[in-house]
Every structure is written in C-alpha cells, then in structure tokens.
C-alpha cells in the first residue's frame, strides 16, 4: 500500500514542469537568496573602495618607471569585471576568484615594482592598500571558508611584509604599517564573520524547511495510506463480509445461489479495486440505464426482478460514479430483502424528474421489517453499503421499516454535488 502511495506521488510530481532554476533550488531556497544578497552587497561595496583606490592611483605612485600602468590595469580590470558580475548575478564566483588571486600576485610583486621608485612616506599608503579588504570580500563570494580565512589573514600580513621591504626595514615605518595591518585584519574578519553567519543561518533555515516538508510528506503519505485502508476495509465489508454472512445464513438452494453469486462479485471487485478504486467515471449515463444495471446485477445474485420505470422526459443524465453508487446501494437493499424478508413482495421502482432534476430508486418488500434505530453501532451493512455510499457521491438515503415491510429510498439530485 505504501508503494502505491509513493508511485502515485511520484507520478504527480513528474507531471509538474520543473525549470532548471527550480531544480537547482530544491533544498537550498534560502541559501540561494542569501548568496544573491551577498553578491549584491559586494558589488557596490567594492565599487566604493575601488573608486577610492583608483583615485589614489592617479596621484604620485611608488612604482618604478614602466610598472605603474601595467600594475594598475592588471588589478583594476579584474576588479571591474567582478563588480559587474556581482551586480548582474552572473559568473560572480569566477571573476571574484580571479580578482582575489590577481591581487595577491600584484601584492607579491610590489617590492619588485617599487624597486628604484621614489622613496615612500610613512604616513601615506599606496593605492594597493585600499583593495586589501576588497580581496577579502571577493573570497567570501568565490572561495570556501578555509580559503576565506587564509586570504583574510594572509593579505594584510603580506602587505605589511612587502611594505617593510619597500621601506628598507626603516623603524619609522613599523608602527604605521602595524596599524594598517591591524585595521585590515579587523575589518576583514568582520566581513568574513558576517558572510559566514548569514550563510549558516540560511543553511539552518533550509534544513528546518526540508525537515518540515519531509514531515508533511510523511504525514500526507500516512493519511493517504489510512484513506486507502478505510476504502479497502469498506470494500471488504461490502463485498466479502456480505458474502460470508450470506453463506453462513444460507439454508435454502435459493439462498446458497445468492451467497455464491455474492462471493463471485466480491472477488471480482477486489481484483478490480486497484484499477478502478472509485468504481466508475464521471462520464454521464442515461437515467434509464440504472434500471437495466440493477436488473442485471440482481440476476447475477440469482434474483429475477423487473425494475419499474417512471422517468420523465428530459431527466438529467447521471454521472457514472453516481450511477454505480445507486446501483450498488440498490443491490445491497435487494440482497437484504432476500436475506431477511425472503424477497416477499420485492419491488424496485426507478423515478426521474426534471423539477428538481434528479433520480430516485425505491426498493420495497413486505417482510416483517426491523427497528432501524436498534441496529448496533458495529453493524455497518446499511451504514457502509447504503448510507455512506450515497453520501460519498452527494446523494441521500432513507430507510422506512415497520411490521408491514421495509422501503429503502435512494435519491440523487443534479445540484447536490456534481
């Protein structure tokens, strides 16, 4: 039964059109959006710091002749590509990673590029200093957390080393460079921590969401299994239990024939339950066909009867499932009349009217009758086979029984449900 539920769910899921983006976001709904938010913040933020560094690059440079322009182009072109990629949300990781690597290479070349250049001033930072934390946030976009930490620590320290090398290790440079390195480390750590924190929160939200969806799917599967169990139990009661009771109470050849026919019908319905669990379709059928179906079904039970027809012209056609429910409920009423009243005075009348539009089936017998209110709660013959079956398709049933006989009325109106 559980495999059936799973196959039904898989079939339904397969009918839903899935886009490539939708499939990529399954299980990472919040993380995907946090990543987009990070790139949108990194793009404009890098633009501000990059503009500051670019403005500083137009001033007197520390590089030797022939190094300034190539170094500026090598650093700022990847930076510009990263800013554009982060803004539009395409290839942000690729260009951010390229800039982070290029910046470290440029920083490593700084002592060579500044060899023979003008002497540096302790209180003036070169233009490349303003891009240290830009390289840090670039790694937040491009690299895993281990490389982010490496870049956050290594870039400021590398700047301190190359700056001291450029200054020839003079003591007046030590304190300003230490302050610059400390500032870059603190700011880079804050940026790195913010990125890690938001990603962790997003991952936890997605995990909780996935757990909730999984719990809901499990509950839905359990509910579907229970629904199927109830449906099969009802089918078992209607068909198998009815056949067993008929066989146990059979004392005449006619009753034995009825029990055999009921058993055959029960086995057929159980075999077809998986293929047609709702017993019918929505295709409308003529109201008069109900009479033919009741007569044919009764003959299979060994009961010969003629259904009286009193159907007005223009009576609404009946949906297939409703027709099937009316026929089976009427058949159960006929079987009850045979079992409990020996079919005394058994008649079946089919009526159909246009105002209100609908049909009705009345099964009468002149047997001893019974007290409907006195039926025990665990006896579901009438409740399950007649009342519940009619209620399931929007119909109504009424049973009137007294010492002079029993009348079972089954009604369905076109405006009830369908």
GROMACS .gro file of C-alpha atoms in nm:
model
  418
    1UNK     CA    1   0.000   0.000   0.000
    2UNK     CA    2   0.288   0.233   0.085
    3UNK     CA    3   0.449   0.155  -0.251
    4UNK     CA    4   0.123   0.251  -0.422
    5UNK     CA    5   0.119   0.586  -0.237
    6UNK     CA    6   0.477   0.651  -0.337
    7UNK     CA    7   0.408   0.568  -0.702
    8UNK     CA    8   0.108   0.799  -0.704
    9UNK     CA    9   0.310   1.084  -0.550
   10UNK     CA   10   0.599   1.024  -0.791
   11UNK     CA   11   0.360   1.024  -1.085
   12UNK     CA   12   0.202   1.350  -0.968
   13UNK     CA   13   0.542   1.509  -0.911
   14UNK     CA   14   0.654   1.401  -1.258
   15UNK     CA   15   0.360   1.583  -1.414
   16UNK     CA   16   0.475   1.917  -1.268
   17UNK     CA   17   0.702   2.110  -1.510
   18UNK     CA   18   1.039   2.176  -1.348
   19UNK     CA   19   1.270   2.451  -1.465
   20UNK     CA   20   1.645   2.423  -1.430
   21UNK     CA   21   1.642   2.701  -1.171
   22UNK     CA   22   1.366   2.533  -0.973
   23UNK     CA   23   1.554   2.203  -0.962
   24UNK     CA   24   1.874   2.378  -0.850
   25UNK     CA   25   1.693   2.548  -0.562
   26UNK     CA   26   1.536   2.235  -0.416
   27UNK     CA   27   1.663   2.215  -0.057
   28UNK     CA   28   1.857   2.545  -0.081
   29UNK     CA   29   1.582   2.804  -0.116
   30UNK     CA   30   1.716   3.047   0.147
   31UNK     CA   31   2.084   2.981   0.073
   32UNK     CA   32   2.036   3.072  -0.291
   33UNK     CA   33   1.882   3.404  -0.197
   34UNK     CA   34   2.147   3.479   0.066
   35UNK     CA   35   2.417   3.418  -0.194
   36UNK     CA   36   2.246   3.667  -0.423
   37UNK     CA   37   2.222   3.922  -0.142
   38UNK     CA   38   2.593   3.881  -0.067
   39UNK     CA   39   2.690   3.941  -0.429
   40UNK     CA   40   2.464   4.247  -0.444
   41UNK     CA   41   2.636   4.390  -0.135
   42UNK     CA   42   2.988   4.301  -0.251
   43UNK     CA   43   2.940   4.466  -0.591
   44UNK     CA   44   2.853   4.824  -0.477
   45UNK     CA   45   3.085   4.798  -0.174
   46UNK     CA   46   3.378   4.701  -0.393
   47UNK     CA   47   3.287   4.982  -0.629
   48UNK     CA   48   3.325   5.239  -0.348
   49UNK     CA   49   3.660   5.108  -0.225
   50UNK     CA   50   3.778   5.051  -0.580
   51UNK     CA   51   3.696   5.410  -0.672
   52UNK     CA   52   3.897   5.528  -0.372
   53UNK     CA   53   4.194   5.315  -0.477
   54UNK     CA   54   4.160   5.425  -0.840
   55UNK     CA   55   4.164   5.790  -0.736
   56UNK     CA   56   4.476   5.725  -0.529
   57UNK     CA   57   4.640   5.556  -0.828
   58UNK     CA   58   4.621   5.885  -1.021
   59UNK     CA   59   4.844   6.054  -0.763
   60UNK     CA   60   5.219   6.015  -0.728
   61UNK     CA   61   5.293   5.643  -0.736
   62UNK     CA   62   5.553   5.437  -0.553
   63UNK     CA   63   5.622   5.215  -0.854
   64UNK     CA   64   5.931   5.241  -1.066
   65UNK     CA   65   5.905   5.367  -1.422
   66UNK     CA   66   5.716   5.128  -1.651
   67UNK     CA   67   5.540   4.943  -1.367
   68UNK     CA   68   5.258   5.175  -1.268
   69UNK     CA   69   5.022   5.145  -1.566
   70UNK     CA   70   5.056   4.766  -1.619
   71UNK     CA   71   5.006   4.703  -1.248
   72UNK     CA   72   4.700   4.931  -1.230
   73UNK     CA   73   4.544   4.767  -1.536
   74UNK     CA   74   4.622   4.416  -1.407
   75UNK     CA   75   4.441   4.488  -1.079
   76UNK     CA   76   4.154   4.714  -1.180
   77UNK     CA   77   4.034   4.526  -1.489
   78UNK     CA   78   3.956   4.205  -1.288
   79UNK     CA   79   3.806   4.428  -1.017
   80UNK     CA   80   3.574   4.592  -1.269
   81UNK     CA   81   3.472   4.251  -1.407
   82UNK     CA   82   3.399   4.130  -1.052
   83UNK     CA   83   3.181   4.434  -0.976
   84UNK     CA   84   2.980   4.389  -1.296
   85UNK     CA   85   2.942   4.012  -1.240
   86UNK     CA   86   2.824   4.062  -0.880
   87UNK     CA   87   2.577   4.329  -0.988
   88UNK     CA   88   2.413   4.126  -1.264
   89UNK     CA   89   2.441   3.797  -1.074
   90UNK     CA   90   2.629   3.605  -1.344
   91UNK     CA   91   2.976   3.447  -1.307
   92UNK     CA   92   3.028   3.630  -0.977
   93UNK     CA   93   3.230   3.347  -0.824
   94UNK     CA   94   3.458   3.316  -1.125
   95UNK     CA   95   3.554   3.683  -1.153
   96UNK     CA   96   3.573   3.728  -0.775
   97UNK     CA   97   3.816   3.439  -0.753
   98UNK     CA   98   4.023   3.583  -1.041
   99UNK     CA   99   4.048   3.921  -0.870
  100UNK     CA  100   4.146   3.769  -0.534
  101UNK     CA  101   4.430   3.571  -0.694
  102UNK     CA  102   4.547   3.862  -0.914
  103UNK     CA  103   4.552   4.098  -0.616
  104UNK     CA  104   4.776   3.866  -0.414
  105UNK     CA  105   5.011   3.828  -0.711
  106UNK     CA  106   5.024   4.205  -0.756
  107UNK     CA  107   5.094   4.245  -0.384
  108UNK     CA  108   5.376   3.988  -0.407
  109UNK     CA  109   5.526   4.182  -0.699
  110UNK     CA  110   5.505   4.511  -0.514
  111UNK     CA  111   5.869   4.511  -0.386
  112UNK     CA  112   5.992   4.446  -0.741
  113UNK     CA  113   5.758   4.707  -0.892
  114UNK     CA  114   5.870   4.973  -0.642
  115UNK     CA  115   6.243   4.899  -0.660
  116UNK     CA  116   6.414   5.213  -0.787
  117UNK     CA  117   6.097   5.421  -0.743
  118UNK     CA  118   6.054   5.732  -0.531
  119UNK     CA  119   6.105   5.681  -0.156
  120UNK     CA  120   5.781   5.601   0.031
  121UNK     CA  121   5.637   5.818   0.307
  122UNK     CA  122   5.542   5.650   0.639
  123UNK     CA  123   5.209   5.835   0.663
  124UNK     CA  124   5.093   5.777   0.306
  125UNK     CA  125   4.959   5.442   0.195
  126UNK     CA  126   4.991   5.328  -0.166
  127UNK     CA  127   4.679   5.278  -0.375
  128UNK     CA  128   4.700   4.898  -0.347
  129UNK     CA  129   4.637   4.918   0.029
  130UNK     CA  130   4.274   5.025  -0.025
  131UNK     CA  131   4.198   4.699  -0.206
  132UNK     CA  132   4.306   4.458   0.070
  133UNK     CA  133   3.956   4.419   0.211
  134UNK     CA  134   3.807   4.412  -0.138
  135UNK     CA  135   4.013   4.098  -0.194
  136UNK     CA  136   3.876   3.964   0.136
  137UNK     CA  137   3.510   4.005   0.032
  138UNK     CA  138   3.596   3.863  -0.310
  139UNK     CA  139   3.698   3.540  -0.138
  140UNK     CA  140   3.368   3.544   0.056
  141UNK     CA  141   3.192   3.521  -0.281
  142UNK     CA  142   3.433   3.284  -0.455
  143UNK     CA  143   3.604   3.050  -0.209
  144UNK     CA  144   3.513   2.805   0.071
  145UNK     CA  145   3.554   2.915   0.432
  146UNK     CA  146   3.908   2.777   0.472
  147UNK     CA  147   4.043   2.986   0.184
  148UNK     CA  148   3.843   3.286   0.305
  149UNK     CA  149   4.023   3.270   0.639
  150UNK     CA  150   4.357   3.224   0.463
  151UNK     CA  151   4.305   3.532   0.243
  152UNK     CA  152   4.171   3.740   0.533
  153UNK     CA  153   4.487   3.677   0.735
  154UNK     CA  154   4.745   3.647   0.458
  155UNK     CA  155   4.658   3.958   0.253
  156UNK     CA  156   4.715   4.215   0.534
  157UNK     CA  157   5.028   4.033   0.656
  158UNK     CA  158   5.164   4.015   0.304
  159UNK     CA  159   5.103   4.388   0.263
  160UNK     CA  160   5.294   4.453   0.586
  161UNK     CA  161   5.588   4.245   0.467
  162UNK     CA  162   5.613   4.398   0.120
  163UNK     CA  163   5.566   4.748   0.262
  164UNK     CA  164   5.858   4.694   0.503
  165UNK     CA  165   6.066   4.553   0.219
  166UNK     CA  166   5.982   4.862   0.010
  167UNK     CA  167   6.081   5.089   0.301
  168UNK     CA  168   6.406   4.902   0.356
  169UNK     CA  169   6.302   4.799   0.707
  170UNK     CA  170   6.329   5.151   0.848
  171UNK     CA  171   6.196   5.182   1.205
  172UNK     CA  172   5.968   5.479   1.138
  173UNK     CA  173   5.759   5.257   0.911
  174UNK     CA  174   5.697   4.981   1.167
  175UNK     CA  175   5.423   5.148   1.372
  176UNK     CA  176   5.219   5.288   1.075
  177UNK     CA  177   5.243   4.955   0.892
  178UNK     CA  178   5.138   4.765   1.208
  179UNK     CA  179   4.835   4.990   1.247
  180UNK     CA  180   4.740   4.945   0.880
  181UNK     CA  181   4.775   4.567   0.903
  182UNK     CA  182   4.572   4.553   1.225
  183UNK     CA  183   4.296   4.767   1.074
  184UNK     CA  184   4.281   4.546   0.763
  185UNK     CA  185   4.274   4.230   0.975
  186UNK     CA  186   3.989   4.357   1.195
  187UNK     CA  187   3.777   4.483   0.905
  188UNK     CA  188   3.839   4.168   0.702
  189UNK     CA  189   3.747   3.947   0.999
  190UNK     CA  190   3.420   4.136   1.047
  191UNK     CA  191   3.330   4.098   0.679
  192UNK     CA  192   3.422   3.730   0.682
  193UNK     CA  193   3.220   3.668   1.001
  194UNK     CA  194   2.911   3.839   0.858
  195UNK     CA  195   2.923   3.627   0.545
  196UNK     CA  196   2.970   3.307   0.744
  197UNK     CA  197   2.690   3.398   0.987
  198UNK     CA  198   2.432   3.473   0.718
  199UNK     CA  199   2.519   3.156   0.529
  200UNK     CA  200   2.491   2.948   0.846
  201UNK     CA  201   2.151   3.098   0.925
  202UNK     CA  202   2.035   3.030   0.569
  203UNK     CA  203   2.157   2.669   0.588
  204UNK     CA  204   1.972   2.616   0.917
  205UNK     CA  205   1.655   2.767   0.773
  206UNK     CA  206   1.676   2.540   0.468
  207UNK     CA  207   1.741   2.239   0.689
  208UNK     CA  208   1.438   2.321   0.903
  209UNK     CA  209   1.232   2.378   0.588
  210UNK     CA  210   1.344   2.046   0.438
  211UNK     CA  211   1.262   1.871   0.767
  212UNK     CA  212   0.916   2.030   0.774
  213UNK     CA  213   0.849   1.934   0.411
  214UNK     CA  214   0.968   1.580   0.482
  215UNK     CA  215   0.741   1.559   0.787
  216UNK     CA  216   0.448   1.691   0.584
  217UNK     CA  217   0.516   1.444   0.304
  218UNK     CA  218   0.531   1.162   0.556
  219UNK     CA  219   0.206   1.277   0.714
  220UNK     CA  220   0.043   1.305   0.371
  221UNK     CA  221   0.162   0.954   0.281
  222UNK     CA  222   0.029   0.823   0.612
  223UNK     CA  223  -0.304   0.994   0.553
  224UNK     CA  224  -0.322   0.852   0.201
  225UNK     CA  225  -0.241   0.506   0.335
  226UNK     CA  226  -0.511   0.538   0.601
  227UNK     CA  227  -0.760   0.661   0.341
  228UNK     CA  228  -0.684   0.363   0.121
  229UNK     CA  229  -0.708   0.131   0.420
  230UNK     CA  230  -1.051   0.266   0.504
  231UNK     CA  231  -1.159   0.235   0.141
  232UNK     CA  232  -1.036  -0.124   0.121
  233UNK     CA  233  -1.196  -0.201   0.458
  234UNK     CA  234  -1.526  -0.065   0.328
  235UNK     CA  235  -1.486  -0.273   0.014
  236UNK     CA  236  -1.409  -0.579   0.222
  237UNK     CA  237  -1.716  -0.521   0.434
  238UNK     CA  238  -1.949  -0.451   0.145
  239UNK     CA  239  -1.846  -0.746  -0.062
  240UNK     CA  240  -1.657  -1.011   0.130
  241UNK     CA  241  -1.831  -0.982   0.464
  242UNK     CA  242  -2.169  -0.965   0.295
  243UNK     CA  243  -2.089  -1.280   0.101
  244UNK     CA  244  -1.969  -1.457   0.416
  245UNK     CA  245  -2.281  -1.363   0.608
  246UNK     CA  246  -2.499  -1.478   0.321
  247UNK     CA  247  -2.313  -1.810   0.308
  248UNK     CA  248  -2.339  -1.859   0.684
  249UNK     CA  249  -2.714  -1.793   0.688
  250UNK     CA  250  -2.798  -1.981   0.367
  251UNK     CA  251  -3.045  -2.261   0.439
  252UNK     CA  252  -3.222  -2.298   0.106
  253UNK     CA  253  -3.094  -2.357  -0.250
  254UNK     CA  254  -3.200  -2.005  -0.344
  255UNK     CA  255  -3.003  -1.854  -0.056
  256UNK     CA  256  -2.699  -2.067  -0.140
  257UNK     CA  257  -2.712  -1.948  -0.500
  258UNK     CA  258  -2.731  -1.591  -0.374
  259UNK     CA  259  -2.427  -1.646  -0.149
  260UNK     CA  260  -2.223  -1.794  -0.436
  261UNK     CA  261  -2.311  -1.501  -0.661
  262UNK     CA  262  -2.222  -1.251  -0.389
  263UNK     CA  263  -1.886  -1.424  -0.334
  264UNK     CA  264  -1.812  -1.413  -0.707
  265UNK     CA  265  -1.899  -1.042  -0.714
  266UNK     CA  266  -1.678  -0.978  -0.410
  267UNK     CA  267  -1.377  -1.149  -0.568
  268UNK     CA  268  -1.427  -0.957  -0.892
  269UNK     CA  269  -1.447  -0.623  -0.712
  270UNK     CA  270  -1.136  -0.699  -0.505
  271UNK     CA  271  -0.945  -0.791  -0.818
  272UNK     CA  272  -1.051  -0.466  -0.988
  273UNK     CA  273  -1.010  -0.244  -0.683
  274UNK     CA  274  -0.658  -0.132  -0.780
  275UNK     CA  275  -0.762  -0.048  -1.136
  276UNK     CA  276  -1.088   0.130  -1.054
  277UNK     CA  277  -1.098   0.219  -0.683
  278UNK     CA  278  -1.374   0.478  -0.726
  279UNK     CA  279  -1.599   0.236  -0.918
  280UNK     CA  280  -1.697   0.442  -1.216
  281UNK     CA  281  -1.610   0.753  -1.410
  282UNK     CA  282  -1.754   1.099  -1.449
  283UNK     CA  283  -1.898   1.014  -1.792
  284UNK     CA  284  -2.275   1.078  -1.772
  285UNK     CA  285  -2.516   0.794  -1.843
  286UNK     CA  286  -2.890   0.787  -1.910
  287UNK     CA  287  -3.110   0.754  -1.602
  288UNK     CA  288  -3.296   0.457  -1.753
  289UNK     CA  289  -2.969   0.265  -1.765
  290UNK     CA  290  -2.982   0.237  -1.386
  291UNK     CA  291  -3.285   0.011  -1.415
  292UNK     CA  292  -3.106  -0.217  -1.661
  293UNK     CA  293  -2.794  -0.231  -1.441
  294UNK     CA  294  -3.000  -0.315  -1.128
  295UNK     CA  295  -3.180  -0.594  -1.308
  296UNK     CA  296  -2.853  -0.737  -1.444
  297UNK     CA  297  -2.680  -0.719  -1.106
  298UNK     CA  298  -2.976  -0.884  -0.935
  299UNK     CA  299  -2.971  -1.168  -1.189
  300UNK     CA  300  -2.604  -1.229  -1.102
  301UNK     CA  301  -2.718  -1.271  -0.742
  302UNK     CA  302  -2.983  -1.519  -0.855
  303UNK     CA  303  -3.274  -1.279  -0.810
  304UNK     CA  304  -3.509  -1.225  -1.102
  305UNK     CA  305  -3.686  -0.889  -1.080
  306UNK     CA  306  -3.816  -0.620  -1.311
  307UNK     CA  307  -3.747  -0.260  -1.222
  308UNK     CA  308  -4.046  -0.035  -1.275
  309UNK     CA  309  -3.956   0.280  -1.467
  310UNK     CA  310  -4.121   0.617  -1.408
  311UNK     CA  311  -3.870   0.855  -1.564
  312UNK     CA  312  -3.985   1.188  -1.708
  313UNK     CA  313  -3.857   1.301  -2.044
  314UNK     CA  314  -3.562   1.536  -2.004
  315UNK     CA  315  -3.442   1.386  -1.677
  316UNK     CA  316  -3.077   1.484  -1.625
  317UNK     CA  317  -2.816   1.230  -1.714
  318UNK     CA  318  -2.637   1.079  -1.417
  319UNK     CA  319  -2.255   1.081  -1.371
  320UNK     CA  320  -2.108   0.734  -1.398
  321UNK     CA  321  -1.987   0.721  -1.038
  322UNK     CA  322  -2.325   0.830  -0.908
  323UNK     CA  323  -2.499   0.569  -1.123
  324UNK     CA  324  -2.264   0.300  -0.996
  325UNK     CA  325  -2.322   0.403  -0.633
  326UNK     CA  326  -2.702   0.397  -0.680
  327UNK     CA  327  -2.688   0.053  -0.843
  328UNK     CA  328  -2.467  -0.096  -0.570
  329UNK     CA  329  -2.674   0.056  -0.290
  330UNK     CA  330  -2.995  -0.071  -0.450
  331UNK     CA  331  -2.835  -0.412  -0.495
  332UNK     CA  332  -2.747  -0.418  -0.124
  333UNK     CA  333  -3.107  -0.333  -0.040
  334UNK     CA  334  -3.225  -0.615  -0.267
  335UNK     CA  335  -2.979  -0.858  -0.102
  336UNK     CA  336  -3.106  -0.753   0.243
  337UNK     CA  337  -3.464  -0.811   0.132
  338UNK     CA  338  -3.375  -1.159   0.009
  339UNK     CA  339  -3.179  -1.249   0.322
  340UNK     CA  340  -3.408  -1.104   0.588
  341UNK     CA  341  -3.752  -1.100   0.422
  342UNK     CA  342  -3.716  -1.390   0.177
  343UNK     CA  343  -3.791  -1.140  -0.102
  344UNK     CA  344  -4.157  -1.117  -0.003
  345UNK     CA  345  -4.329  -0.858  -0.221
  346UNK     CA  346  -3.993  -0.737  -0.351
  347UNK     CA  347  -4.029  -0.447  -0.598
  348UNK     CA  348  -3.789  -0.186  -0.730
  349UNK     CA  349  -3.903   0.148  -0.872
  350UNK     CA  350  -3.683   0.394  -1.063
  351UNK     CA  351  -3.817   0.750  -1.088
  352UNK     CA  352  -3.669   1.056  -1.251
  353UNK     CA  353  -3.791   1.413  -1.255
  354UNK     CA  354  -3.685   1.743  -1.404
  355UNK     CA  355  -3.802   1.963  -1.112
  356UNK     CA  356  -3.584   1.922  -0.922
  357UNK     CA  357  -3.358   1.739  -1.163
  358UNK     CA  358  -3.262   1.401  -1.026
  359UNK     CA  359  -3.336   1.031  -0.991
  360UNK     CA  360  -3.457   0.804  -0.712
  361UNK     CA  361  -3.457   0.428  -0.656
  362UNK     CA  362  -3.706   0.270  -0.412
  363UNK     CA  363  -3.666  -0.091  -0.301
  364UNK     CA  364  -3.971  -0.233  -0.118
  365UNK     CA  365  -4.053  -0.563   0.044
  366UNK     CA  366  -4.343  -0.686   0.258
  367UNK     CA  367  -4.135  -0.875   0.508
  368UNK     CA  368  -4.152  -0.846   0.889
  369UNK     CA  369  -3.940  -0.528   0.894
  370UNK     CA  370  -3.697  -0.421   1.166
  371UNK     CA  371  -3.616  -0.137   1.403
  372UNK     CA  372  -3.363   0.088   1.226
  373UNK     CA  373  -3.272   0.271   1.548
  374UNK     CA  374  -3.190  -0.056   1.722
  375UNK     CA  375  -2.915  -0.155   1.479
  376UNK     CA  376  -2.587  -0.196   1.678
  377UNK     CA  377  -2.312   0.057   1.605
  378UNK     CA  378  -2.073  -0.218   1.489
  379UNK     CA  379  -2.314  -0.338   1.220
  380UNK     CA  380  -2.215  -0.141   0.910
  381UNK     CA  381  -2.423  -0.318   0.645
  382UNK     CA  382  -2.672  -0.035   0.599
  383UNK     CA  383  -2.443   0.244   0.718
  384UNK     CA  384  -2.150   0.148   0.498
  385UNK     CA  385  -2.313  -0.017   0.197
  386UNK     CA  386  -2.606   0.221   0.156
  387UNK     CA  387  -2.585   0.541   0.362
  388UNK     CA  388  -2.211   0.607   0.330
  389UNK     CA  389  -2.202   0.506  -0.035
  390UNK     CA  390  -2.477   0.753  -0.129
  391UNK     CA  391  -2.327   1.028   0.086
  392UNK     CA  392  -1.991   0.984  -0.091
  393UNK     CA  393  -2.143   1.091  -0.424
  394UNK     CA  394  -2.369   1.362  -0.283
  395UNK     CA  395  -2.683   1.153  -0.262
  396UNK     CA  396  -2.927   1.071   0.019
  397UNK     CA  397  -3.074   0.751   0.154
  398UNK     CA  398  -3.377   0.686   0.374
  399UNK     CA  399  -3.496   0.360   0.528
  400UNK     CA  400  -3.853   0.317   0.648
  401UNK     CA  401  -3.921  -0.016   0.813
  402UNK     CA  402  -4.218  -0.140   1.015
  403UNK     CA  403  -4.415  -0.459   1.066
  404UNK     CA  404  -4.571  -0.428   0.721
  405UNK     CA  405  -4.240  -0.416   0.531
  406UNK     CA  406  -3.934  -0.210   0.451
  407UNK     CA  407  -3.878   0.068   0.198
  408UNK     CA  408  -3.527   0.186   0.107
  409UNK     CA  409  -3.522   0.516  -0.085
  410UNK     CA  410  -3.208   0.626  -0.266
  411UNK     CA  411  -3.208   0.979  -0.411
  412UNK     CA  412  -2.968   1.198  -0.605
  413UNK     CA  413  -3.032   1.548  -0.739
  414UNK     CA  414  -2.822   1.716  -1.006
  415UNK     CA  415  -2.745   2.015  -0.785
  416UNK     CA  416  -2.632   1.816  -0.482
  417UNK     CA  417  -2.268   1.782  -0.567
  418UNK     CA  418  -2.193   1.728  -0.934
   0.00000   0.00000   0.00000
